[in-house]
mmCIF file of C-alpha atoms in Angstrom:
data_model
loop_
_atom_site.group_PDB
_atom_site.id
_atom_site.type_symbol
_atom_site.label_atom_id
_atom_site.label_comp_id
_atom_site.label_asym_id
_atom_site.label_seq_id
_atom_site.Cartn_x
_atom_site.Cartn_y
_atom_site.Cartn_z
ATOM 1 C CA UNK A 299 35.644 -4.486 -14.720
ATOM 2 C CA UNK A 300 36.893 -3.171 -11.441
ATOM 3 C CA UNK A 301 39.271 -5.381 -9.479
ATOM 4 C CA UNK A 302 38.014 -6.695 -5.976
ATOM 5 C CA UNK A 303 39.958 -5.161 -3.123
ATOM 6 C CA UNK A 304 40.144 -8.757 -1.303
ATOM 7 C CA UNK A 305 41.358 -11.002 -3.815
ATOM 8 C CA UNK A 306 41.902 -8.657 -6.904
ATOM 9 C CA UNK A 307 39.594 -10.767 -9.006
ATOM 10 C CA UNK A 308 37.245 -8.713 -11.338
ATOM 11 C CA UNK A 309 33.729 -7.710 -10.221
ATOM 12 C CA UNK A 310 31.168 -7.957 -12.999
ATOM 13 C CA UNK A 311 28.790 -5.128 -11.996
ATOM 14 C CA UNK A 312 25.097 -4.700 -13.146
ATOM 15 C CA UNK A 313 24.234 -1.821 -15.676
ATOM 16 C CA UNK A 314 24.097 1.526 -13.654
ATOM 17 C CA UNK A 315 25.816 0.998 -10.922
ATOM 18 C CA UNK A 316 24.873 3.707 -8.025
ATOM 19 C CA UNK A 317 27.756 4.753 -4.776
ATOM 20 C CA UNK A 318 27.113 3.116 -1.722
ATOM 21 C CA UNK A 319 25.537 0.276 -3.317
ATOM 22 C CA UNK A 320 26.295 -3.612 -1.892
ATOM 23 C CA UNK A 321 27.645 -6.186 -4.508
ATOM 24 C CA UNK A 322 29.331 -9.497 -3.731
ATOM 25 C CA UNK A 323 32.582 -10.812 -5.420
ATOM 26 C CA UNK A 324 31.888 -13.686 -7.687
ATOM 27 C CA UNK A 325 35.405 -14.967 -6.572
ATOM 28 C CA UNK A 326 35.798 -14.956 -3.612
ATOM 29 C CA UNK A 327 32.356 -13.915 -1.713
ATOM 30 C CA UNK A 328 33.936 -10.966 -0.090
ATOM 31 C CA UNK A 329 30.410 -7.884 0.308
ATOM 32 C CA UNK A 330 31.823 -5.209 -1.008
ATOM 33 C CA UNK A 331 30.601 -1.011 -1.328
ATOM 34 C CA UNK A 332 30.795 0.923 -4.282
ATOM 35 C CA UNK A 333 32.505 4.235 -3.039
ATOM 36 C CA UNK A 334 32.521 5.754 -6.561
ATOM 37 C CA UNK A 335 30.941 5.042 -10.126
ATOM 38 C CA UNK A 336 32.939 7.564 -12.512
ATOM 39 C CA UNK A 337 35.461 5.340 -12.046
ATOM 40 C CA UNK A 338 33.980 2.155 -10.327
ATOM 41 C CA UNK A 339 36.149 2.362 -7.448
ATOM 42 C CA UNK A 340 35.366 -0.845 -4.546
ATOM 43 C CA UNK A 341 35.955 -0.730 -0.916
ATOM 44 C CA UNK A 342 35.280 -3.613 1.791
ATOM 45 C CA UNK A 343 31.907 -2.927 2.828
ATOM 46 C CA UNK A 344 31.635 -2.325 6.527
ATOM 47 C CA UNK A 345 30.982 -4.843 8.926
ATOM 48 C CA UNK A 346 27.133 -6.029 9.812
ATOM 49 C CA UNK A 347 26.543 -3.703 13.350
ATOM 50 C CA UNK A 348 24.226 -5.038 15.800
ATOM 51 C CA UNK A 349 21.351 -2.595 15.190
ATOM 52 C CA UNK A 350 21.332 -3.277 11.733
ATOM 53 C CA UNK A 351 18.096 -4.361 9.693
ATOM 54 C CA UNK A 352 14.103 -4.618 10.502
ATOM 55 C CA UNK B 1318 22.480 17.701 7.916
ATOM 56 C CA UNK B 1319 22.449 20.388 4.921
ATOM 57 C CA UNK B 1320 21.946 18.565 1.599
ATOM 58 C CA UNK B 1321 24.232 20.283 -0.694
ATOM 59 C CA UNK B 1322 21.412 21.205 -3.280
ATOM 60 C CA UNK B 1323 18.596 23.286 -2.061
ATOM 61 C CA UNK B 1324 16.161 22.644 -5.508
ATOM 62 C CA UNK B 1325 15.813 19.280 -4.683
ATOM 63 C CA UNK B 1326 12.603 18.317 -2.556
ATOM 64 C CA UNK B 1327 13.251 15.101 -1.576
ATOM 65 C CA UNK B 1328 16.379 12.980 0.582
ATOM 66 C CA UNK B 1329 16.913 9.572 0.950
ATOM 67 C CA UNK B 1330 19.170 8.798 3.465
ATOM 68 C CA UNK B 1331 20.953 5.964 3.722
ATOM 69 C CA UNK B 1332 24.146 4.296 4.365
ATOM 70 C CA UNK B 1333 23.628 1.198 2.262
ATOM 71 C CA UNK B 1334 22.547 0.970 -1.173
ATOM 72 C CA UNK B 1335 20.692 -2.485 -0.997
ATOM 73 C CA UNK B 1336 18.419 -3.774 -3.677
ATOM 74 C CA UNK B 1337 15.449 -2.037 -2.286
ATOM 75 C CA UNK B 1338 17.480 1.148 -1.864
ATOM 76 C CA UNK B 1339 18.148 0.988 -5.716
ATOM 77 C CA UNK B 1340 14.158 0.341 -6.429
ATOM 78 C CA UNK B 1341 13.443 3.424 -4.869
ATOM 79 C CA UNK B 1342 16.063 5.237 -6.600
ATOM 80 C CA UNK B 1343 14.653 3.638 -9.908
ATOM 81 C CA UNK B 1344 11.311 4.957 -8.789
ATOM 82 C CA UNK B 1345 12.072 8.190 -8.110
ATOM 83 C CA UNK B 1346 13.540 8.843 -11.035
ATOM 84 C CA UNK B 1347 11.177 7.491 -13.085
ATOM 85 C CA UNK B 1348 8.201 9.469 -11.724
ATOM 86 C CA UNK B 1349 10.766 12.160 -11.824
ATOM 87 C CA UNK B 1350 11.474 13.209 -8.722
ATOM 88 C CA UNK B 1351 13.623 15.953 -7.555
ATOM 89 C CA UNK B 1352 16.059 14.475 -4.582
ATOM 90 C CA UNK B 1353 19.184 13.799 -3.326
ATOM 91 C CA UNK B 1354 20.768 11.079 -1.689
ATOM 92 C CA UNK B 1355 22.269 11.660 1.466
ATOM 93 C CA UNK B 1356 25.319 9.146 3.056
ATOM 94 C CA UNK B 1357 24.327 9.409 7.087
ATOM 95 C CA UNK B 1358 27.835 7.945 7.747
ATOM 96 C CA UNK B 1359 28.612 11.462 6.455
ATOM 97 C CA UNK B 1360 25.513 13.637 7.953
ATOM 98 C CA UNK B 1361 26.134 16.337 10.630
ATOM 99 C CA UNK B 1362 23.577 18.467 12.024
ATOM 100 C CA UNK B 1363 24.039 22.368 13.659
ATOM 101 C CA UNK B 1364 21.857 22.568 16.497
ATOM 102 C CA UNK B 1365 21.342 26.307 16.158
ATOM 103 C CA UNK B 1366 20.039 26.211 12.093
ATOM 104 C CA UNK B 1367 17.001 25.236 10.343
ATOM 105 C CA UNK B 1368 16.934 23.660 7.073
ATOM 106 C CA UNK B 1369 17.585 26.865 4.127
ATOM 107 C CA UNK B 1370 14.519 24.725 2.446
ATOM 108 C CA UNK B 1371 12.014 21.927 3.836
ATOM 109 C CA UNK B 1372 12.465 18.603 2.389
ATOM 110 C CA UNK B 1373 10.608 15.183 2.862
ATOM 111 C CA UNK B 1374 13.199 12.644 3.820
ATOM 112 C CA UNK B 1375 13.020 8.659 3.807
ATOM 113 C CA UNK B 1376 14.780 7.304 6.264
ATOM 114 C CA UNK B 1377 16.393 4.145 4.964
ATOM 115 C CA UNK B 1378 19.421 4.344 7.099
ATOM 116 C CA UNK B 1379 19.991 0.322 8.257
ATOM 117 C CA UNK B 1380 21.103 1.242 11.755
ATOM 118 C CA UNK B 1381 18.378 1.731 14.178
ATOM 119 C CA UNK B 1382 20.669 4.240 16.461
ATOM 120 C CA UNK B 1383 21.610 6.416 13.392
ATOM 121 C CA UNK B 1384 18.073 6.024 11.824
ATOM 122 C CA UNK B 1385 16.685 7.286 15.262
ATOM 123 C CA UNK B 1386 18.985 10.476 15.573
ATOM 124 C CA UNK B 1387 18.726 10.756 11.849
ATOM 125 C CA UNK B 1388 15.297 11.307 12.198
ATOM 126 C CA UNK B 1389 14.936 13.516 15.609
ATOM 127 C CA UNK B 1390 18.068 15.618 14.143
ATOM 128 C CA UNK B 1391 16.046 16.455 10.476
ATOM 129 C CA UNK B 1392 12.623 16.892 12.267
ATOM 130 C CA UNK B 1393 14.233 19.318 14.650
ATOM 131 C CA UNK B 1394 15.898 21.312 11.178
ATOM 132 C CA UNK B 1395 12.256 21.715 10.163
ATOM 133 C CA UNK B 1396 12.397 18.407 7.461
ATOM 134 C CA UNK B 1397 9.177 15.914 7.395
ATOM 135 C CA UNK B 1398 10.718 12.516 8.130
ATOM 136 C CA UNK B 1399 8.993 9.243 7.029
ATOM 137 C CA UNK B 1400 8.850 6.945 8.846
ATOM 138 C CA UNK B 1401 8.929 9.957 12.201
ATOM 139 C CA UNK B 1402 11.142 9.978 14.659
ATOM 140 C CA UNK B 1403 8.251 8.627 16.756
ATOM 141 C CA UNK B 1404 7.271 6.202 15.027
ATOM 142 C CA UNK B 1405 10.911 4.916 14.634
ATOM 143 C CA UNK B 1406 11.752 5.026 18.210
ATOM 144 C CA UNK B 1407 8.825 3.150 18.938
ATOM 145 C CA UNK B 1408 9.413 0.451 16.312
ATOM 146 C CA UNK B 1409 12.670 0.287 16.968
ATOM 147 C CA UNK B 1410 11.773 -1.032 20.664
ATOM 148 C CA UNK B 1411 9.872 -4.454 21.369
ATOM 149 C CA UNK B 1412 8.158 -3.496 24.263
ATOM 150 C CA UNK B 1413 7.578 0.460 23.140
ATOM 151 C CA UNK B 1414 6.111 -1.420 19.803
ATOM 152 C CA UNK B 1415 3.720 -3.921 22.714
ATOM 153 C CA UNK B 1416 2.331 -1.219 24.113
ATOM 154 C CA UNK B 1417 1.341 0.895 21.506
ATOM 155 C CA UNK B 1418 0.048 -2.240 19.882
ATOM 156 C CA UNK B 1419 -2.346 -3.209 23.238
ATOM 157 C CA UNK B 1420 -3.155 0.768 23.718
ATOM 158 C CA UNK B 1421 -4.879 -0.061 20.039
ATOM 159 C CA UNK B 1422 -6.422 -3.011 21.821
ATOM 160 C CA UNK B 1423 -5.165 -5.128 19.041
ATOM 161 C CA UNK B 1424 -4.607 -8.972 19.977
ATOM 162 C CA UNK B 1425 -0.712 -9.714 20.593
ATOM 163 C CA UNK B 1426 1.343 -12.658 22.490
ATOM 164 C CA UNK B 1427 1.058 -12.435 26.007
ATOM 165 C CA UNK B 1428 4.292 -10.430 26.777
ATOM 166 C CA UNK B 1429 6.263 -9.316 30.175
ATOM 167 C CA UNK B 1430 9.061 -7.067 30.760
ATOM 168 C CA UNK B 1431 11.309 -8.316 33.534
ATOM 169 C CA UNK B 1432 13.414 -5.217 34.979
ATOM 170 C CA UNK B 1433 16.195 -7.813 36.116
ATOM 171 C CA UNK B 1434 16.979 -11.347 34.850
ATOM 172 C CA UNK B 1435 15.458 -12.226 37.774
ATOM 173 C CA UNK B 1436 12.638 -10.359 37.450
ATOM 174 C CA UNK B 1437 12.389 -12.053 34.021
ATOM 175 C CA UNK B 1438 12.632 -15.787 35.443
ATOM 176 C CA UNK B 1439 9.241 -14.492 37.762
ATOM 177 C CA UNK B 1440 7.915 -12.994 34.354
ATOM 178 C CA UNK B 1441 8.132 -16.511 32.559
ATOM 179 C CA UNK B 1442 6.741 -18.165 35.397
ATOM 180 C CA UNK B 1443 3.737 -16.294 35.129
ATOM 181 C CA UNK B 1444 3.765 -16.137 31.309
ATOM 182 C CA UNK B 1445 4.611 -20.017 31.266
ATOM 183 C CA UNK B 1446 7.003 -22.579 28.742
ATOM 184 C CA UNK B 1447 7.448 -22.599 26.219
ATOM 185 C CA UNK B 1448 8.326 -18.909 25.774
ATOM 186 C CA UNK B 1449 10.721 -16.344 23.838
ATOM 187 C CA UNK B 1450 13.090 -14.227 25.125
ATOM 188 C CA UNK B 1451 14.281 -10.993 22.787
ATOM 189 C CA UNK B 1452 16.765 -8.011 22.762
ATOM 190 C CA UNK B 1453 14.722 -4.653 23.369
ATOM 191 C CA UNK B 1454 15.901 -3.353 20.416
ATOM 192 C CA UNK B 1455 17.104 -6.159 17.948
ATOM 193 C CA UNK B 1456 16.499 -7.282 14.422
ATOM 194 C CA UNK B 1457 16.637 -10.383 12.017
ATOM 195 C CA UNK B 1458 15.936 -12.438 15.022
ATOM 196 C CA UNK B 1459 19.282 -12.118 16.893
ATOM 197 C CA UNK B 1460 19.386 -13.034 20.500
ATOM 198 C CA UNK B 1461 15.812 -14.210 19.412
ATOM 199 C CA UNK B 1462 15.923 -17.429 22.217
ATOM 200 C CA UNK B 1463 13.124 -19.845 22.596
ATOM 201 C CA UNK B 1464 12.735 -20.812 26.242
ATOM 202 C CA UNK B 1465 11.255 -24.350 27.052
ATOM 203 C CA UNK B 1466 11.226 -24.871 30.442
ATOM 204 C CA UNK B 1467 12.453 -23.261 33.531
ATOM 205 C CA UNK B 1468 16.137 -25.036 33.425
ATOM 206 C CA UNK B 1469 16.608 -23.633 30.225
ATOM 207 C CA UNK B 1470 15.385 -19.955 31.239
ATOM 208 C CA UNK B 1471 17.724 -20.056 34.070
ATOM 209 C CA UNK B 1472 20.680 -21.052 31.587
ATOM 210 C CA UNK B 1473 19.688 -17.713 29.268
ATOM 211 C CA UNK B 1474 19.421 -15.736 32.599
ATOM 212 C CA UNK B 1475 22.635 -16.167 33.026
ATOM 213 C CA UNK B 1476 24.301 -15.419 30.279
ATOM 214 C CA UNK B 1477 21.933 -12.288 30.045
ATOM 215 C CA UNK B 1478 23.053 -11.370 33.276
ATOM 216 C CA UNK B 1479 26.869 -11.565 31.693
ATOM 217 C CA UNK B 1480 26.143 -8.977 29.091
ATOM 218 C CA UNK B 1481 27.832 -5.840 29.272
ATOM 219 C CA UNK B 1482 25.110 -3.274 27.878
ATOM 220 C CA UNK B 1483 22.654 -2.282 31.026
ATOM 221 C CA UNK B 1484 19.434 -2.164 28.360
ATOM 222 C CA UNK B 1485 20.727 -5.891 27.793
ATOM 223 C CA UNK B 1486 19.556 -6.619 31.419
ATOM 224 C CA UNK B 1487 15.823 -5.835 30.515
ATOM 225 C CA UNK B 1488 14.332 -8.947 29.565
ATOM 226 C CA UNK B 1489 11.426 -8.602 26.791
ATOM 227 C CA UNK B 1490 9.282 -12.076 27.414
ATOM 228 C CA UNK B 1491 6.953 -13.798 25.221
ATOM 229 C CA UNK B 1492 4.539 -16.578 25.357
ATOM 230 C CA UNK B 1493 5.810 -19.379 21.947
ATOM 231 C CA UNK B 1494 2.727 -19.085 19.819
ATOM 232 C CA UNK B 1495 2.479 -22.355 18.083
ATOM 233 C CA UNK B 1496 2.124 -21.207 15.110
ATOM 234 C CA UNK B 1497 2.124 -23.505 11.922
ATOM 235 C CA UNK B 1498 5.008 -23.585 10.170
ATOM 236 C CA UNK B 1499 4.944 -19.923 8.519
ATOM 237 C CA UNK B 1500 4.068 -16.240 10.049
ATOM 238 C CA UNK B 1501 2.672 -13.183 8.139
ATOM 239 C CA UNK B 1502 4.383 -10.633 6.549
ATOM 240 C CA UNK B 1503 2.164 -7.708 5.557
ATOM 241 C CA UNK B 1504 3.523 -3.725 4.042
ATOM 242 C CA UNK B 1505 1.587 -0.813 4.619
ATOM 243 C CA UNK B 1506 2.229 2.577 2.973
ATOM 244 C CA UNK B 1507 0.303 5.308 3.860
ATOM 245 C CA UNK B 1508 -2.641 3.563 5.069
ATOM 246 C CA UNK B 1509 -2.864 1.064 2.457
ATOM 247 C CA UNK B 1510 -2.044 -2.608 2.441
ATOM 248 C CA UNK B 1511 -0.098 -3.749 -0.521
ATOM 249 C CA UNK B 1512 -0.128 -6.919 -0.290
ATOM 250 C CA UNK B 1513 0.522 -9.875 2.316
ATOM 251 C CA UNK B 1514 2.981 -13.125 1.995
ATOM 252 C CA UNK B 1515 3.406 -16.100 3.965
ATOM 253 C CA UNK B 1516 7.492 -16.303 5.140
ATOM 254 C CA UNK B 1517 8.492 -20.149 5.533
ATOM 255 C CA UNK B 1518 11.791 -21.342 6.408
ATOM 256 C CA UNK B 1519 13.834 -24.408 7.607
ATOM 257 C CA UNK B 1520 14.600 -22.478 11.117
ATOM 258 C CA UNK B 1521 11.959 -21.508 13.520
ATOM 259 C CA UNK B 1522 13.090 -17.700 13.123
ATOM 260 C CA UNK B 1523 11.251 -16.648 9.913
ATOM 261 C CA UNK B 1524 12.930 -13.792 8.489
ATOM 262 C CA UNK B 1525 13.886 -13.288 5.182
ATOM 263 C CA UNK B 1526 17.270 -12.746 6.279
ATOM 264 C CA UNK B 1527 17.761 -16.012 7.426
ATOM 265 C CA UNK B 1528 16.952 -17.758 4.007
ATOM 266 C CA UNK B 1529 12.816 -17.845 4.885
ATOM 267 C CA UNK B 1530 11.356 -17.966 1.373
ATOM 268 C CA UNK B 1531 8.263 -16.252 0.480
ATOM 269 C CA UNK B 1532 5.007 -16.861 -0.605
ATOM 270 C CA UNK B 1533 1.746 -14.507 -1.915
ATOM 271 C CA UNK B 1534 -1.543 -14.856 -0.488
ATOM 272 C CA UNK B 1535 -5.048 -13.225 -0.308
ATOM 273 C CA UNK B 1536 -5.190 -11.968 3.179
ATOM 274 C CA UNK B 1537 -8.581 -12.112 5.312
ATOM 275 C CA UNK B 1538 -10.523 -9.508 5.956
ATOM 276 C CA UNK B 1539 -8.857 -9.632 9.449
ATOM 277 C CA UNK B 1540 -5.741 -9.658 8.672
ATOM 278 C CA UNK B 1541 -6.116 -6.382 6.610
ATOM 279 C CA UNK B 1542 -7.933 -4.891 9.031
ATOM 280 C CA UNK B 1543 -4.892 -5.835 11.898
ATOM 281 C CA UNK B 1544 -1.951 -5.001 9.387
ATOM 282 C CA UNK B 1545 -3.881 -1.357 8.636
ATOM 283 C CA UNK B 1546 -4.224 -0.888 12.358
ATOM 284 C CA UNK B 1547 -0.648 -2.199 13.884
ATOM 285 C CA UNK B 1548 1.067 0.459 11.573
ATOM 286 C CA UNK B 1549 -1.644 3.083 12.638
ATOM 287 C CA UNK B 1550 -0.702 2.355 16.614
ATOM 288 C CA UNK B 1551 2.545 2.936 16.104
ATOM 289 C CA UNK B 1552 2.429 5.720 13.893
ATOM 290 C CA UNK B 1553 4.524 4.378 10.486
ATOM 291 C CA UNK B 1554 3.714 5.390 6.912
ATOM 292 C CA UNK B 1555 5.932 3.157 5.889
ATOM 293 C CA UNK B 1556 5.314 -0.542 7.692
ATOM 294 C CA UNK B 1557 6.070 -4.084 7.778
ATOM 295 C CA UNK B 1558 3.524 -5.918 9.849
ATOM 296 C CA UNK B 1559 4.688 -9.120 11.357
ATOM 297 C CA UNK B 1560 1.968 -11.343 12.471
ATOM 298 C CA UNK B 1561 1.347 -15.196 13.051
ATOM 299 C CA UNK B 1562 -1.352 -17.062 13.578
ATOM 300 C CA UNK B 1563 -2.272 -18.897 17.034
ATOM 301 C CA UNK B 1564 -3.421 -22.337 16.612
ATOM 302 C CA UNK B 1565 -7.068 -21.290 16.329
ATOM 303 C CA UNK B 1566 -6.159 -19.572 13.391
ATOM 304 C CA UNK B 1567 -6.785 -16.274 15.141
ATOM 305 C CA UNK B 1568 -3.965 -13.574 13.910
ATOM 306 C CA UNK B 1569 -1.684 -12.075 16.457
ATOM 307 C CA UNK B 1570 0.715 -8.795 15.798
ATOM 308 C CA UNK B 1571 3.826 -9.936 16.578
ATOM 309 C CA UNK B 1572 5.964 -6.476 15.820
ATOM 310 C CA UNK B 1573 5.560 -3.769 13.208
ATOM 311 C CA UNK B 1574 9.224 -2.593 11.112
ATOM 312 C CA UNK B 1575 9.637 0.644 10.592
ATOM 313 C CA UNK B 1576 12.726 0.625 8.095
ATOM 314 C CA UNK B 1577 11.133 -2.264 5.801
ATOM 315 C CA UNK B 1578 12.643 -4.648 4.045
ATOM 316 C CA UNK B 1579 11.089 -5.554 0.775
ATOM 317 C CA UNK B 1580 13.529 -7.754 -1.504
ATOM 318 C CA UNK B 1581 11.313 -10.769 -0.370
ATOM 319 C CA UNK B 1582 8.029 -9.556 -0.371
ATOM 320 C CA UNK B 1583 8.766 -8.212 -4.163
ATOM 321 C CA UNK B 1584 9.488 -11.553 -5.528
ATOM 322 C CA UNK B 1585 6.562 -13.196 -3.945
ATOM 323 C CA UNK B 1586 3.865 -10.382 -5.607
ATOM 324 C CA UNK B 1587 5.991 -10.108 -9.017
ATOM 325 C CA UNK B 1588 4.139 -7.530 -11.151
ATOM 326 C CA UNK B 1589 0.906 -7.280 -8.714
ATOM 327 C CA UNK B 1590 2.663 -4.169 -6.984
ATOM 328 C CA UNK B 1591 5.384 -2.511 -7.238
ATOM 329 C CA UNK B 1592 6.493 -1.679 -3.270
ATOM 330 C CA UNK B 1593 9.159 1.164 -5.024
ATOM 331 C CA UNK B 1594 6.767 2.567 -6.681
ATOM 332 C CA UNK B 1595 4.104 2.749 -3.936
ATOM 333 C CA UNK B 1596 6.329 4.578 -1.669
ATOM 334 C CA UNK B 1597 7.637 6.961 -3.851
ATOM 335 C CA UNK B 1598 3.996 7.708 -4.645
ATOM 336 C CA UNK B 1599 3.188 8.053 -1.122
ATOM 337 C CA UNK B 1600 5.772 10.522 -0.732
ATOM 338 C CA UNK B 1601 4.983 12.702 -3.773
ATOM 339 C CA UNK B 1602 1.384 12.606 -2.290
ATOM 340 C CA UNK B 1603 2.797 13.608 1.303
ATOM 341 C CA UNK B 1604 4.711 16.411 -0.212
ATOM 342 C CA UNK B 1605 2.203 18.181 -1.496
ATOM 343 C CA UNK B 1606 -0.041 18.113 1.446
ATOM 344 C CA UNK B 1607 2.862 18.756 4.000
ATOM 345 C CA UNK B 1608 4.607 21.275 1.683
ATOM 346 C CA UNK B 1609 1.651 23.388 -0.637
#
């Protein structure tokens, strides 16, 4: 399981994981990005702007 | 904006892989669908080149400024955009969104667009308390303010006034429906209603992203025939209708969402649609009209 980049607990990801895709740390709550799958590499995902969403 | 691989027919853009990003994926590939998914944080687009081969793009980029220029800058390279440019821009803008929705002479909240905070504090008076005051161009109900009386507008004026962003300064004003203690969320893909749910939730802002929980119900004739129509005005394939009820019971269009949101609605319908599936669908059926 990849580490998370906050607080370098492990990430349990769902099966077929996809780049760019938004998971959460169990540990520590931190929203994190997928940058890469082949290997699971995690990044902090960016910041909510203030046009985002419907 | 030149997708690497030229065989493919279809793009989704996006910046964000939510969970509705990944249904689509799943749907594409199931129904086997040639595309390619396209990172706008990393999209360019020449000016002076058209696309080497047409493609039919959604547009699920989360921004509304990068969906918009997304959109205009792949329509101008020859690409079919859904939702359109158009139709984005005018989503993507309360008071574009109000007029296209009265131009349809469909029923809506009495609304007023003050040119100055002051202008606004007139607007209200005419419009009367208790009223709502929103950002132009805003989403998941931020800035979202409920106005009750003319003390409190005053207050908001203010701090409106202290805002750095000129658009800030144009005041979009609303009459408060009192609604019960739900509104309407209804999707429409290409001129079909899949499905309506009520949105509840313990703050007076019902969106989904605030923690309003959803609930499935058969719509009224009505309603389906307002949900069809509020996507029509404003030109989206791809719609989520937002409407409440007054306290006759008579539905009003509140807005209509161009880059939709479906995690919600999903749960509430379970197996009764699939909103993935419908789109991709749509799209394969757009394809072959815009494209053979």
């Amino acid at each position: 399981m990849p580490n998370c980049p906050g607080c370098e607990g492990s990430v349990a990801l769902e099966e077929n994981p996809r780049v760019n895709e938004i998971v959460e740390c169990g540990e520590c709550a931190t929203e994190l990005e997928i940058i890469s799958v082949d290997p699971v590499e995690l990044a902090i995902a960016p910041e909510v702007e203030e046009d985002w969403g419907e | 904006m030149n997708p690497a691989t030229p065989a493919a027919s279809f793009l989704l853009l996006a910046s964000r892989v939510r969970a509705d990003e990944k249904r689509l994926l799943d749907a594409f590939e199931r129904r086997g669908m040639r595309y390619e998914y396209l990172d706008s944080r990393t999209a360019w687009s020449p000016l002076h080149q058209d696309a080497r081969e047409r493609r039919l793009v959604l547009n699920r980029e989360i921004g509304h400024a990068r969906a918009l220029y997304a959109a205009r800058a792949l329509e101008a390279a020859g690409h079919v955009v859904v939702n359109s440019a158009a139709a984005t821009d005018v989503c993507g803008d309360k008071w574009q969104t109000s007029v296209a929705l009265r131009a349809a002479g469909l029923p809506t909240p009495r609304t007023a667009l003050g040119l100055t905070p002051e202008a606004a504090l007139e607007a209200l008076e005419a419009i009367g308390y208790p009223a709502v005051v929103k950002p132009l161009v805003g989403s998941w109900g931020r800035l979202v303010t409920p106005v009750p009386d003319r003390r409190t507008a005053e207050t908001v004026m203010e701090y409106i006034a202290a805002l750095p962003s000129p658009q800030s300064h144009i005041v979009y004003a609303q009459e408060m429906i009192a609604k019960p203690d739900r509104d309407i969320r209804a999707i429409v893909v290409g001129g079909e209603l899949l499905g309506t749910v009520h949105r509840r939730g313990e703050q007076w802002r019902t969106n989904v992203a605030r923690g309003a929980t959803t609930e499935a119900f058969e719509p009224s004739a009505d309603i389906v025939k307002l949900a069809l129509a509020a996507a029509e005005a404003v030109g989206a394939d791809i719609a989520g209708v937002d409407l409440i009820e007054d306290a006759d019971g008579r539905p009003l269009v509140l807005e209509v969402n161009d880059g939709v949101e479906f995690s919600g609605f999903q749960r509430a319908v379970g197996d009764r649609v699939d909103v993935a599936d419908r789109i991709a669908e749509f799209l394969m059926t757009r394809a072959q009209s815009c494209f053979e």
